[in-house]
């Protein structure tokens, strides 16, 4: 245990005695500029009493050099010229604190990231920049005043925005740890996109069999307050003490009274597209998204409802759960941490006119194919062509639609799931129709996950799926609504023309449409790809630059289910670690007008 010495009393009125310490950082600094020359310059600055250097000031030996000078009373201010304060500011503050000097009498000049790294090939320029940075830090050090850390209590509760597989896992981990969780989902049910899947790769497990028990656990947890069909509309405060406002949209069905019997559905005269089935199936104006939905209560889509009142009749809804006068409800909550797990949207391929999506009925997306293959889908797991509802004798998949596109406005990133979900769907289709011809047009097959390469190999070897390396240049439709594909095989270096009954576009993942709204609401940044940006891609992959706010799942970037769950558990662990402290030290900085 580190011993903290008796505090050295500094009132701020004493003459500043500044020590400047320059770190070599191996060759990162000393290999570019002359440290001895920098020392000779620093000693000429006003109020600088001591200058010194060491190979690695962050090491124990380097820290002791600073401690010894403070203890001897030679200095009452410390300036370290080294790496970024984000790396070692806390290290050197602790050095001051341990020896008894107020930690806020320390200043760090970043002469690595801001000088020697960026001007590595211009050592003379780097030297001049380093001089300026040290001069500025010394000038600031002269004005530093001793400050006291402010401590505040941390609210032992967490807000999780998004009720998909990532949000649910974070919520369950936090509730198991004993923390209150507010789980907010904008749709009428939790489950996210995983609920739309039939099976999961590479194990071909039933998606609902994995997901449904977790959804039930959420509904049963005493520590989780589930708010579906709700949105966060305001966030204020700071780490440990966020105040949030949540809008519960009107369902026009009393959640306390509704039994989920479903007797109101058949009498409803309004039939509309089912969003859960991506428009491939239909639903009524009063509906439940899918049979395993949580909560298992009905919602009236008031944009479609004609208020005929049939569902409210006593013989239809005996408990009297229908309430056409329902209004939005606003809920206030105080939380210590926030986890953003808002998921992804599918790329809209109508932007790529050459593939005919939206013009030809038998050109569909991978997610639409998922619903056709699903036993809970609009065709009960018997995939057929949308044009005539006949099963296609040949199916083609096109990879990287909306991903790895380096043209203006395209998504340059790999979406990481498309290769495997196309392989899974091709395998499922061959299991249902072994005689069918299935083709996958690809740029590169990226089978990076555990068991993915074996899954890909078994699909080609055991199921006879044809993989063709090449992009599709053009598609058009014949009189029978078959799709004619013009492409090339880049391995055989020859053009290809194929007639298939169904073309499936393996569309990539994109940030949600409301990502800007959420980013502004919680004050976090987005990376160049549009997803929420982590504090550090390797060291802090679930943290954001706003303390107390974490990200999980595909909100941070495209990922498969195992990676989304892993990151969700990491975010929950980080939130737990922060809230477990009970209280938080805040930086005591304040503005002064002169």
PDB file of C-alpha atoms in Angstrom, residues 102-242:
ATOM      1  CA  UNK A 102      -1.592  19.220  -4.088  1.00  0.00           C
ATOM      2  CA  UNK A 103      -2.147  17.151  -7.239  1.00  0.00           C
ATOM      3  CA  UNK A 104      -3.597  20.106  -9.153  1.00  0.00           C
ATOM      4  CA  UNK A 105      -0.225  21.884  -9.022  1.00  0.00           C
ATOM      5  CA  UNK A 106       0.903  19.519 -11.753  1.00  0.00           C
ATOM      6  CA  UNK A 107       0.888  20.275 -15.493  1.00  0.00           C
ATOM      7  CA  UNK A 108       1.820  18.009 -18.406  1.00  0.00           C
ATOM      8  CA  UNK A 109       3.219  19.108 -21.769  1.00  0.00           C
ATOM      9  CA  UNK A 110       2.480  16.648 -24.560  1.00  0.00           C
ATOM     10  CA  UNK A 111       5.704  16.752 -26.592  1.00  0.00           C
ATOM     11  CA  UNK A 112       5.265  13.228 -27.992  1.00  0.00           C
ATOM     12  CA  UNK A 113       1.874  13.141 -29.762  1.00  0.00           C
ATOM     13  CA  UNK A 114       1.909  16.898 -30.433  1.00  0.00           C
ATOM     14  CA  UNK A 115       5.527  17.182 -31.504  1.00  0.00           C
ATOM     15  CA  UNK A 116       7.992  14.331 -32.010  1.00  0.00           C
ATOM     16  CA  UNK A 117       5.502  11.851 -33.449  1.00  0.00           C
ATOM     17  CA  UNK A 118       3.926  14.251 -35.923  1.00  0.00           C
ATOM     18  CA  UNK A 119       7.216  15.962 -36.836  1.00  0.00           C
ATOM     19  CA  UNK A 120       9.439  12.892 -36.762  1.00  0.00           C
ATOM     20  CA  UNK A 121      11.038  13.776 -40.106  1.00  0.00           C
ATOM     21  CA  UNK A 122      11.537  17.410 -39.125  1.00  0.00           C
ATOM     22  CA  UNK A 123      13.599  17.323 -35.912  1.00  0.00           C
ATOM     23  CA  UNK A 124      14.347  21.050 -35.977  1.00  0.00           C
ATOM     24  CA  UNK A 125      10.672  21.887 -36.238  1.00  0.00           C
ATOM     25  CA  UNK A 126       9.843  19.327 -33.557  1.00  0.00           C
ATOM     26  CA  UNK A 127      12.385  20.958 -31.244  1.00  0.00           C
ATOM     27  CA  UNK A 128      10.796  24.391 -31.711  1.00  0.00           C
ATOM     28  CA  UNK A 129       7.295  23.010 -31.128  1.00  0.00           C
ATOM     29  CA  UNK A 130       8.507  21.245 -27.971  1.00  0.00           C
ATOM     30  CA  UNK A 131      10.017  24.492 -26.676  1.00  0.00           C
ATOM     31  CA  UNK A 132       6.680  26.246 -27.202  1.00  0.00           C
ATOM     32  CA  UNK A 133       4.726  23.485 -25.445  1.00  0.00           C
ATOM     33  CA  UNK A 134       7.046  23.556 -22.421  1.00  0.00           C
ATOM     34  CA  UNK A 135       6.955  27.371 -22.307  1.00  0.00           C
ATOM     35  CA  UNK A 136       3.142  27.314 -22.346  1.00  0.00           C
ATOM     36  CA  UNK A 137       2.961  24.651 -19.634  1.00  0.00           C
ATOM     37  CA  UNK A 138       5.387  26.577 -17.413  1.00  0.00           C
ATOM     38  CA  UNK A 139       3.339  29.762 -17.897  1.00  0.00           C
ATOM     39  CA  UNK A 140       0.172  27.868 -16.935  1.00  0.00           C
ATOM     40  CA  UNK A 141       1.939  26.281 -13.968  1.00  0.00           C
ATOM     41  CA  UNK A 142       2.729  29.704 -12.523  1.00  0.00           C
ATOM     42  CA  UNK A 143      -1.027  30.413 -12.336  1.00  0.00           C
ATOM     43  CA  UNK A 144      -2.089  27.068 -10.844  1.00  0.00           C
ATOM     44  CA  UNK A 145      -3.886  27.125  -7.500  1.00  0.00           C
ATOM     45  CA  UNK A 146      -4.283  24.255  -5.026  1.00  0.00           C
ATOM     46  CA  UNK A 147      -7.749  22.733  -5.449  1.00  0.00           C
ATOM     47  CA  UNK A 148      -9.709  20.119  -3.532  1.00  0.00           C
ATOM     48  CA  UNK A 149     -11.448  17.164  -5.148  1.00  0.00           C
ATOM     49  CA  UNK A 150     -15.220  17.225  -4.922  1.00  0.00           C
ATOM     50  CA  UNK A 151     -16.931  13.934  -4.022  1.00  0.00           C
ATOM     51  CA  UNK A 152     -20.496  13.077  -5.022  1.00  0.00           C
ATOM     52  CA  UNK A 153     -22.611   9.987  -4.467  1.00  0.00           C
ATOM     53  CA  UNK A 154     -23.243   7.689  -7.430  1.00  0.00           C
ATOM     54  CA  UNK A 155     -26.834   6.716  -8.164  1.00  0.00           C
ATOM     55  CA  UNK A 156     -26.847   2.874  -8.159  1.00  0.00           C
ATOM     56  CA  UNK A 157     -28.958   2.542 -11.309  1.00  0.00           C
ATOM     57  CA  UNK A 158     -28.330   2.216 -15.042  1.00  0.00           C
ATOM     58  CA  UNK A 159     -30.286   3.326 -18.096  1.00  0.00           C
ATOM     59  CA  UNK A 160     -29.973   0.987 -21.084  1.00  0.00           C
ATOM     60  CA  UNK A 161     -31.208   2.312 -24.421  1.00  0.00           C
ATOM     61  CA  UNK A 162     -32.059  -0.561 -26.755  1.00  0.00           C
ATOM     62  CA  UNK A 163     -33.653  -3.921 -26.000  1.00  0.00           C
ATOM     63  CA  UNK A 164     -31.868  -6.167 -28.480  1.00  0.00           C
ATOM     64  CA  UNK A 165     -29.563  -9.036 -27.569  1.00  0.00           C
ATOM     65  CA  UNK A 166     -26.819  -6.643 -26.386  1.00  0.00           C
ATOM     66  CA  UNK A 167     -29.096  -4.449 -24.277  1.00  0.00           C
ATOM     67  CA  UNK A 168     -30.769  -7.479 -22.719  1.00  0.00           C
ATOM     68  CA  UNK A 169     -27.488  -9.107 -21.692  1.00  0.00           C
ATOM     69  CA  UNK A 170     -26.220  -5.870 -20.157  1.00  0.00           C
ATOM     70  CA  UNK A 171     -29.494  -5.508 -18.251  1.00  0.00           C
ATOM     71  CA  UNK A 172     -29.418  -9.064 -16.906  1.00  0.00           C
ATOM     72  CA  UNK A 173     -25.801  -8.774 -15.752  1.00  0.00           C
ATOM     73  CA  UNK A 174     -26.464  -5.484 -13.966  1.00  0.00           C
ATOM     74  CA  UNK A 175     -29.653  -6.743 -12.338  1.00  0.00           C
ATOM     75  CA  UNK A 176     -27.848  -9.869 -11.140  1.00  0.00           C
ATOM     76  CA  UNK A 177     -25.248  -7.581  -9.551  1.00  0.00           C
ATOM     77  CA  UNK A 178     -28.075  -5.897  -7.638  1.00  0.00           C
ATOM     78  CA  UNK A 179     -28.414  -2.655  -9.581  1.00  0.00           C
ATOM     79  CA  UNK A 180     -31.655  -1.049 -10.714  1.00  0.00           C
ATOM     80  CA  UNK A 181     -31.966  -1.071 -14.518  1.00  0.00           C
ATOM     81  CA  UNK A 182     -34.233   0.991 -16.756  1.00  0.00           C
ATOM     82  CA  UNK A 183     -34.387  -0.874 -20.084  1.00  0.00           C
ATOM     83  CA  UNK A 184     -35.904   1.349 -22.782  1.00  0.00           C
ATOM     84  CA  UNK A 185     -36.937  -0.067 -26.169  1.00  0.00           C
ATOM     85  CA  UNK A 186     -38.682   2.026 -28.844  1.00  0.00           C
ATOM     86  CA  UNK A 187     -40.652  -0.868 -30.403  1.00  0.00           C
ATOM     87  CA  UNK A 188     -43.492  -2.755 -28.668  1.00  0.00           C
ATOM     88  CA  UNK A 189     -41.222  -5.689 -27.738  1.00  0.00           C
ATOM     89  CA  UNK A 190     -37.653  -6.487 -26.790  1.00  0.00           C
ATOM     90  CA  UNK A 191     -35.595  -8.934 -28.863  1.00  0.00           C
ATOM     91  CA  UNK A 192     -34.219  -6.703 -31.590  1.00  0.00           C
ATOM     92  CA  UNK A 193     -33.160  -8.077 -34.959  1.00  0.00           C
ATOM     93  CA  UNK A 194     -32.205 -11.430 -33.460  1.00  0.00           C
ATOM     94  CA  UNK A 195     -35.919 -12.142 -33.039  1.00  0.00           C
ATOM     95  CA  UNK A 196     -36.273 -11.982 -36.838  1.00  0.00           C
ATOM     96  CA  UNK A 197     -33.702 -14.717 -37.403  1.00  0.00           C
ATOM     97  CA  UNK A 198     -34.590 -18.373 -37.911  1.00  0.00           C
ATOM     98  CA  UNK A 199     -31.236 -19.919 -37.043  1.00  0.00           C
ATOM     99  CA  UNK A 200     -27.821 -18.654 -35.952  1.00  0.00           C
ATOM    100  CA  UNK A 201     -24.478 -19.500 -37.529  1.00  0.00           C
ATOM    101  CA  UNK A 202     -22.268 -21.511 -37.253  1.00  0.00           C
ATOM    102  CA  UNK A 203     -24.091 -23.915 -34.901  1.00  0.00           C
ATOM    103  CA  UNK A 204     -27.480 -23.584 -36.640  1.00  0.00           C
ATOM    104  CA  UNK A 205     -29.212 -23.180 -33.283  1.00  0.00           C
ATOM    105  CA  UNK A 206     -32.804 -22.000 -33.258  1.00  0.00           C
ATOM    106  CA  UNK A 207     -32.621 -18.245 -32.697  1.00  0.00           C
ATOM    107  CA  UNK A 208     -35.858 -18.100 -30.712  1.00  0.00           C
ATOM    108  CA  UNK A 209     -34.713 -20.999 -28.494  1.00  0.00           C
ATOM    109  CA  UNK A 210     -31.692 -18.925 -27.420  1.00  0.00           C
ATOM    110  CA  UNK A 211     -33.412 -15.561 -27.284  1.00  0.00           C
ATOM    111  CA  UNK A 212     -36.810 -16.246 -25.738  1.00  0.00           C
ATOM    112  CA  UNK A 213     -35.538 -17.453 -22.330  1.00  0.00           C
ATOM    113  CA  UNK A 214     -33.486 -14.259 -22.005  1.00  0.00           C
ATOM    114  CA  UNK A 215     -36.530 -12.175 -22.843  1.00  0.00           C
ATOM    115  CA  UNK A 216     -38.554 -13.969 -20.170  1.00  0.00           C
ATOM    116  CA  UNK A 217     -35.730 -13.442 -17.652  1.00  0.00           C
ATOM    117  CA  UNK A 218     -35.916  -9.713 -18.384  1.00  0.00           C
ATOM    118  CA  UNK A 219     -39.661  -9.610 -17.713  1.00  0.00           C
ATOM    119  CA  UNK A 220     -39.285 -11.536 -14.450  1.00  0.00           C
ATOM    120  CA  UNK A 221     -36.359  -9.592 -12.983  1.00  0.00           C
ATOM    121  CA  UNK A 222     -37.358  -7.424 -10.031  1.00  0.00           C
ATOM    122  CA  UNK A 223     -34.420  -5.086 -10.685  1.00  0.00           C
ATOM    123  CA  UNK A 224     -35.313  -4.359 -14.322  1.00  0.00           C
ATOM    124  CA  UNK A 225     -37.981  -1.800 -15.162  1.00  0.00           C
ATOM    125  CA  UNK A 226     -38.863  -2.642 -18.750  1.00  0.00           C
ATOM    126  CA  UNK A 227     -40.210   0.224 -20.862  1.00  0.00           C
ATOM    127  CA  UNK A 228     -41.138  -0.918 -24.368  1.00  0.00           C
ATOM    128  CA  UNK A 229     -42.716   1.359 -26.954  1.00  0.00           C
ATOM    129  CA  UNK A 230     -40.800   4.144 -25.231  1.00  0.00           C
ATOM    130  CA  UNK A 231     -38.058   6.637 -26.066  1.00  0.00           C
ATOM    131  CA  UNK A 232     -35.538   8.641 -24.076  1.00  0.00           C
ATOM    132  CA  UNK A 233     -36.292  12.298 -24.777  1.00  0.00           C
ATOM    133  CA  UNK A 234     -33.888  14.118 -22.458  1.00  0.00           C
ATOM    134  CA  UNK A 235     -30.633  13.442 -20.607  1.00  0.00           C
ATOM    135  CA  UNK A 236     -28.961  15.900 -18.251  1.00  0.00           C
ATOM    136  CA  UNK A 237     -26.463  15.756 -15.419  1.00  0.00           C
ATOM    137  CA  UNK A 238     -23.093  14.050 -15.254  1.00  0.00           C
ATOM    138  CA  UNK A 239     -21.447  10.734 -14.468  1.00  0.00           C
ATOM    139  CA  UNK A 240     -22.966   9.190 -11.360  1.00  0.00           C
ATOM    140  CA  UNK A 241     -25.918  11.567 -11.428  1.00  0.00           C
ATOM    141  CA  UNK A 242     -27.707  11.550 -14.773  1.00  0.00           C
TER     142      UNK A 242
END
